[in-house]
């Protein structure tokens, strides 16, 4: 049933001229929701398309679907649209401009998995909720129970196991694995938790077929991806790129740099610093830092800014955003943030280098979720990419003060912050 | 001492834990949320389990050597928060 749609390359989710936000226009463009017999057929289609999760990890979506389908009990489908990355806006833009593409993808998955409930998760107070409710009111005949859930605005609250726990007992903190949410998630049921863009991509892959889907992107990471480009670019915003395209293409889509770029933070706050504009953007690790596109947040930082100060600010934020459950994260992230802040300020003591190196090695991989590992990845990439600055700061020569570049959300209210 | 000299350059995603090595067998695993840093595991398995600066156990990724299995089982039983277990690979 492969059909070549009237879709321009490479923009698929957000085509030039605008995506159809209204249901009638959406149906006129993409047709009815494709009928999939069962989970097996969907897994085969998605596997053939090579779709990988757009929430950050790039996990093969077919494998997740298959794990949920193998669960035995009736599954639940969760659309993760929380978008906790402070510099990411892609899911908000997608849900504003093409909500029905996301909902179609969730519906296809729910029908194939025989799920009756689809829960769409947004951050509490997200203005997108109003748009989503309007879109849902047009879809009463879908045969599933559409629900909206508002999740606390915390960085790790939208991690998959944290969402499953939140929807079960109201506490939005990650849980230890196993079991994974695919095996035992919301109220003990097998739970498919996919990023909003992943489901929109799934809708397109199923509608137009794996061959069409693979006609752009790389062999191991086909298709397009939404990126949020910010920092010192002429037109910050959300753009759609072909996976595997160089970083320069994404920066160029945003109008190019306004001042000389020192480095770009690729993949969000658990990502890596990158200087090479030729770095291919995909979920496969590339370049000296093993960079991946993550959830598509790209922040170009001016050459005049201090990479150490910027990194230290983010590490302080990440430390404060620990769920406080695992010791190495609870105690390690503040300690690492403090070391990097001292270094950035040119106040390193003689023991700092050895201490920080040891702490980075001891914290990575030791949380129930990937939060501490992401923080360590960012810190290590700073040490390598800004190696010359690190040496100067270590000798007690900090950079002159500059206005901050990377956005840090306002401190969250601590009371009941996880519920 | 130059700080950055001590960070190994590694293009292959240095932060991802290595996959299980060739020799397989029962290995110690800790539930990082359940662990409250009582440290009995390190006391019962000196050399095999070490503690980080905050008192939380660092476990070898490989299997428990056969001669330490009895002590490993004792450590699992002794863990006050039941966070330690032996997983068969």
Coordinates of N, CA, C and O in Angstrom, one line a residue, chain A residues 49-145:
Chain A
X49 N 10.6 0.3 8.0 CA 10.9 1.7 7.9 C 12.2 2.1 8.6 O 12.8 3.1 8.3
X50 N 12.5 1.4 9.6 CA 13.7 1.7 10.4 C 13.5 2.9 11.4 O 14.5 3.5 11.8
X51 N 12.3 3.1 11.8 CA 12.0 4.3 12.7 C 12.6 4.1 14.0 O 12.6 3.1 14.7
X52 N 13.3 5.2 14.5 CA 13.9 5.2 15.8 C 13.3 6.4 16.6 O 12.9 7.4 16.1
X53 N 13.2 6.2 17.9 CA 12.5 7.2 18.8 C 13.2 8.5 18.8 O 14.4 8.7 18.7
X54 N 12.3 9.6 18.7 CA 12.7 10.9 18.6 C 12.8 11.7 19.9 O 12.9 12.9 20.0
X55 N 12.6 10.9 21.0 CA 12.6 11.6 22.3 C 14.0 11.8 22.9 O 14.2 12.5 23.9
X56 N 15.0 11.2 22.2 CA 16.4 11.4 22.7 C 17.3 10.2 22.5 O 18.4 10.2 22.1
X57 N 16.7 9.0 22.8 CA 17.5 7.8 22.9 C 17.7 7.2 21.5 O 18.7 6.5 21.3
X58 N 16.8 7.4 20.6 CA 16.9 6.8 19.2 C 16.7 5.3 19.3 O 17.2 4.6 18.4
X59 N 16.0 4.8 20.3 CA 15.7 3.4 20.4 C 14.8 2.9 19.2 O 13.8 3.6 18.9
X60 N 15.1 1.7 18.7 CA 14.2 1.3 17.6 C 12.7 1.1 18.0 O 12.5 0.3 18.9
X61 N 11.8 1.8 17.3 CA 10.4 1.8 17.7 C 9.8 0.5 17.6 O 8.9 0.1 18.4
X62 N 10.2 -0.3 16.6 CA 9.6 -1.6 16.3 C 9.9 -2.5 17.5 O 9.0 -3.3 17.9
X63 N 11.1 -2.4 18.1 CA 11.4 -3.3 19.2 C 10.6 -3.0 20.4 O 10.1 -3.9 21.2
X64 N 10.3 -1.7 20.6 CA 9.5 -1.3 21.7 C 8.0 -1.8 21.5 O 7.4 -2.4 22.4
X65 N 7.5 -1.6 20.3 CA 6.2 -2.1 20.0 C 6.1 -3.6 20.2 O 5.1 -4.1 20.8
X66 N 7.1 -4.4 19.8 CA 7.1 -5.8 19.9 C 7.1 -6.2 21.4 O 6.4 -7.1 21.8
X67 N 7.8 -5.5 22.2 CA 7.9 -5.8 23.6 C 6.5 -5.6 24.3 O 6.1 -6.4 25.1
X68 N 5.9 -4.5 23.9 CA 4.6 -4.2 24.5 C 3.6 -5.3 24.0 O 2.8 -5.8 24.8
X69 N 3.6 -5.6 22.8 CA 2.7 -6.6 22.2 C 2.9 -8.0 22.9 O 1.9 -8.8 23.0
X70 N 4.1 -8.3 23.4 CA 4.4 -9.6 24.0 C 3.9 -9.6 25.4 O 4.0 -10.7 26.1
X71 N 3.3 -8.5 25.9 CA 3.0 -8.4 27.3 C 1.9 -9.3 27.9 O 1.8 -9.5 29.0
X72 N 1.0 -9.7 27.0 CA -0.1 -10.5 27.5 C -1.4 -9.7 27.9 O -2.4 -9.9 27.3
X73 N -1.2 -8.7 28.8 CA -2.4 -7.9 29.2 C -2.7 -6.8 28.2 O -1.8 -6.5 27.3
X74 N -3.8 -6.2 28.3 CA -4.2 -5.1 27.4 C -3.3 -3.9 27.6 O -3.2 -3.4 28.8
X75 N -2.6 -3.5 26.6 CA -1.6 -2.4 26.8 C -2.3 -1.0 26.9 O -3.5 -0.8 26.6
X76 N -1.5 0.0 27.3 CA -1.8 1.4 27.4 C -0.8 2.1 26.5 O 0.4 1.8 26.5
X77 N -1.3 3.1 25.7 CA -0.4 3.9 24.9 C -0.2 5.3 25.5 O -1.2 5.9 25.9
X78 N 1.0 5.8 25.6 CA 1.3 7.1 26.2 C 2.0 7.9 25.2 O 3.0 7.5 24.6
X79 N 1.5 9.1 24.9 CA 2.2 10.1 24.0 C 3.0 11.0 24.9 O 2.4 11.8 25.7
X80 N 4.3 11.0 24.8 CA 5.1 11.8 25.6 C 5.4 13.2 24.9 O 6.2 13.2 24.0
X81 N 4.7 14.2 25.3 CA 4.9 15.5 24.7 C 5.3 16.5 25.8 O 5.0 17.7 25.6
X82 N 6.0 16.1 26.8 CA 6.4 17.0 27.9 C 7.5 17.9 27.5 O 7.5 19.0 27.9
X83 N 8.4 17.4 26.7 CA 9.5 18.2 26.2 C 10.2 18.9 27.3 O 10.2 20.2 27.4
X84 N 10.9 18.2 28.1 CA 11.6 18.7 29.3 C 12.9 19.5 28.9 O 13.4 20.3 29.7
X85 N 13.5 19.2 27.7 CA 14.7 19.9 27.4 C 14.4 21.4 27.3 O 13.6 21.8 26.5
X86 N 15.1 22.2 28.1 CA 14.8 23.6 28.1 C 15.0 24.3 26.8 O 14.3 25.3 26.5
X87 N 15.8 23.8 25.9 CA 16.0 24.4 24.6 C 15.3 23.7 23.4 O 15.6 23.9 22.3
X88 N 14.3 22.8 23.8 CA 13.6 22.1 22.7 C 12.1 22.7 22.7 O 11.5 22.9 23.7
X89 N 11.6 22.8 21.5 CA 10.3 23.3 21.3 C 9.6 22.5 20.2 O 8.5 22.8 19.8
X90 N 10.2 21.5 19.7 CA 9.7 20.8 18.5 C 8.4 20.1 18.7 O 7.5 20.1 17.9
X91 N 8.2 19.5 19.9 CA 6.9 18.8 20.1 C 5.8 19.8 20.3 O 4.7 19.5 19.8
X92 N 6.1 20.9 20.9 CA 5.0 22.0 21.0 C 4.7 22.5 19.6 O 3.5 22.6 19.3
X93 N 5.7 22.7 18.8 CA 5.4 23.2 17.4 C 4.6 22.2 16.6 O 3.6 22.5 15.9
X94 N 5.0 20.9 16.8 CA 4.4 19.8 16.0 C 2.9 19.7 16.5 O 2.0 19.6 15.6
X95 N 2.7 19.8 17.8 CA 1.3 19.6 18.3 C 0.4 20.8 17.9 O -0.8 20.7 17.8
X96 N 1.0 22.0 17.7 CA 0.3 23.2 17.3 C -0.1 23.1 15.8 O -1.1 23.4 15.4
X97 N 0.9 22.6 15.0 CA 0.7 22.7 13.5 C 0.2 21.4 12.9 O -0.4 21.5 11.8
X98 N 0.5 20.3 13.5 CA 0.1 19.0 12.9 C -0.4 18.0 14.0 O 0.1 16.9 14.1
X99 N -1.4 18.5 14.9 CA -1.8 17.6 16.0 C -2.3 16.3 15.5 O -2.1 15.2 16.1
X100 N -3.0 16.3 14.4 CA -3.7 15.0 13.9 C -2.7 14.0 13.4 O -3.0 12.8 13.4
X101 N -1.5 14.4 13.0 CA -0.5 13.5 12.6 C 0.0 12.7 13.9 O 0.1 11.5 13.8
X102 N 0.2 13.4 15.0 CA 0.6 12.8 16.2 C -0.5 11.8 16.7 O -0.3 10.7 17.0
X103 N -1.8 12.3 16.6 CA -2.9 11.5 17.1 C -3.1 10.3 16.2 O -3.5 9.2 16.7
X104 N -3.0 10.5 14.9 CA -3.1 9.3 14.0 C -2.0 8.2 14.4 O -2.4 7.0 14.4
X105 N -0.8 8.6 14.6 CA 0.2 7.7 15.0 C -0.1 6.9 16.3 O 0.0 5.7 16.4
X106 N -0.6 7.7 17.3 CA -1.0 7.1 18.5 C -2.2 6.1 18.3 O -2.2 5.0 18.9
X107 N -3.1 6.5 17.4 CA -4.3 5.7 17.2 C -3.9 4.4 16.4 O -4.4 3.3 16.8
X108 N -3.0 4.5 15.5 CA -2.5 3.3 14.7 C -1.9 2.3 15.7 O -2.2 1.1 15.7
X109 N -1.1 2.9 16.6 CA -0.4 2.0 17.6 C -1.4 1.4 18.5 O -1.4 0.2 18.8
X110 N -2.3 2.2 19.0 CA -3.3 1.7 20.0 C -4.2 0.6 19.3 O -4.4 -0.4 20.0
X111 N -4.6 0.8 18.1 CA -5.5 -0.2 17.5 C -4.7 -1.5 17.2 O -5.2 -2.6 17.5
X112 N -3.5 -1.4 16.8 CA -2.7 -2.6 16.5 C -2.4 -3.3 17.8 O -2.3 -4.6 17.8
X113 N -2.2 -2.6 18.9 CA -1.9 -3.2 20.2 C -3.2 -3.6 21.0 O -3.1 -4.1 22.1
X114 N -4.3 -3.3 20.4 CA -5.6 -3.5 21.1 C -5.7 -2.7 22.4 O -6.3 -3.1 23.4
X115 N -5.1 -1.5 22.4 CA -5.2 -0.6 23.6 C -6.4 0.2 23.5 O -6.9 0.5 22.4
X116 N -7.1 0.4 24.7 CA -8.3 1.2 24.7 C -8.0 2.6 25.1 O -8.8 3.5 24.9
X117 N -6.9 2.8 25.8 CA -6.6 4.1 26.4 C -5.3 4.7 25.8 O -4.3 4.0 25.7
X118 N -5.4 6.0 25.4 CA -4.2 6.7 25.0 C -4.1 7.9 25.9 O -5.0 8.7 25.9
X119 N -3.0 8.0 26.6 CA -2.8 9.2 27.5 C -1.8 10.1 26.9 O -0.6 9.7 26.5
X120 N -2.1 11.4 26.7 CA -1.2 12.3 26.1 C -0.6 13.2 27.3 O -1.4 13.8 28.1
X121 N 0.7 13.1 27.5 CA 1.3 13.8 28.6 C 2.0 15.1 28.2 O 2.8 15.2 27.3
X122 N 1.5 16.2 28.9 CA 2.1 17.5 28.7 C 2.6 18.0 30.0 O 2.2 17.5 31.1
X123 N 3.5 19.0 30.0 CA 3.9 19.7 31.3 C 2.7 20.4 31.8 O 1.9 21.0 31.0
X124 N 2.6 20.5 33.1 CA 1.5 21.2 33.7 C 1.5 22.7 33.3 O 2.6 23.3 33.3
X125 N 0.4 23.2 32.9 CA 0.2 24.6 32.5 C 0.7 24.9 31.0 O 0.7 26.0 30.6
X126 N 1.0 23.8 30.3 CA 1.4 24.0 28.9 C 0.3 24.5 28.0 O -0.8 23.9 28.0
X127 N 0.5 25.7 27.4 CA -0.6 26.2 26.5 C -1.1 25.3 25.4 O -2.1 25.5 24.8
X128 N -0.2 24.4 25.0 CA -0.6 23.5 23.9 C -1.8 22.6 24.3 O -2.6 22.2 23.4
X129 N -2.1 22.5 25.6 CA -3.3 21.7 26.0 C -4.6 22.2 25.4 O -5.4 21.3 25.0
X130 N -4.7 23.5 25.3 CA -6.0 24.0 24.7 C -6.1 23.6 23.2 O -7.2 23.1 22.7
X131 N -5.0 23.6 22.5 CA -5.0 23.2 21.0 C -5.3 21.7 20.9 O -6.0 21.3 20.1
X132 N -4.7 21.0 21.8 CA -4.9 19.5 21.8 C -6.3 19.1 22.1 O -6.9 18.3 21.5
X133 N -6.9 19.8 23.1 CA -8.3 19.5 23.4 C -9.2 19.8 22.3 O -10.1 19.1 22.0
X134 N -8.9 20.9 21.5 CA -9.7 21.3 20.4 C -9.6 20.2 19.3 O -10.5 19.8 18.7
X135 N -8.3 19.7 19.1 CA -8.1 18.6 18.1 C -8.8 17.4 18.5 O -9.4 16.7 17.7
X136 N -8.8 17.0 19.8 CA -9.4 15.8 20.3 C -10.9 15.9 20.2 O -11.6 14.8 20.0
X137 N -11.5 17.1 20.3 CA -12.9 17.2 20.3 C -13.5 16.8 18.9 O -14.6 16.5 18.7
X138 N -12.5 16.9 17.9 CA -13.0 16.5 16.5 C -12.8 15.0 16.3 O -13.1 14.6 15.2
X139 N -12.4 14.3 17.2 CA -12.0 12.9 17.0 C -12.8 11.9 17.9 O -12.2 11.0 18.5
X140 N -14.1 12.1 18.1 CA -14.8 11.3 19.0 C -15.1 9.9 18.5 O -15.4 9.0 19.2
X141 N -14.9 9.7 17.2 CA -15.2 8.4 16.6 C -14.0 7.5 16.5 O -14.1 6.5 15.8
X142 N -13.0 7.8 17.2 CA -11.7 7.0 17.0 C -11.8 5.7 17.7 O -11.0 4.8 17.4
X143 N -12.7 5.5 18.7 CA -12.9 4.3 19.4 C -11.8 4.0 20.4 O -11.7 2.9 20.9
X144 N -11.1 5.0 20.8 CA -10.2 4.9 22.0 C -10.5 6.0 23.0 O -11.1 7.0 22.6
X145 N -10.1 5.8 24.2 CA -10.4 6.8 25.2 C -9.2 7.7 25.3 O -8.1 7.3 25.8

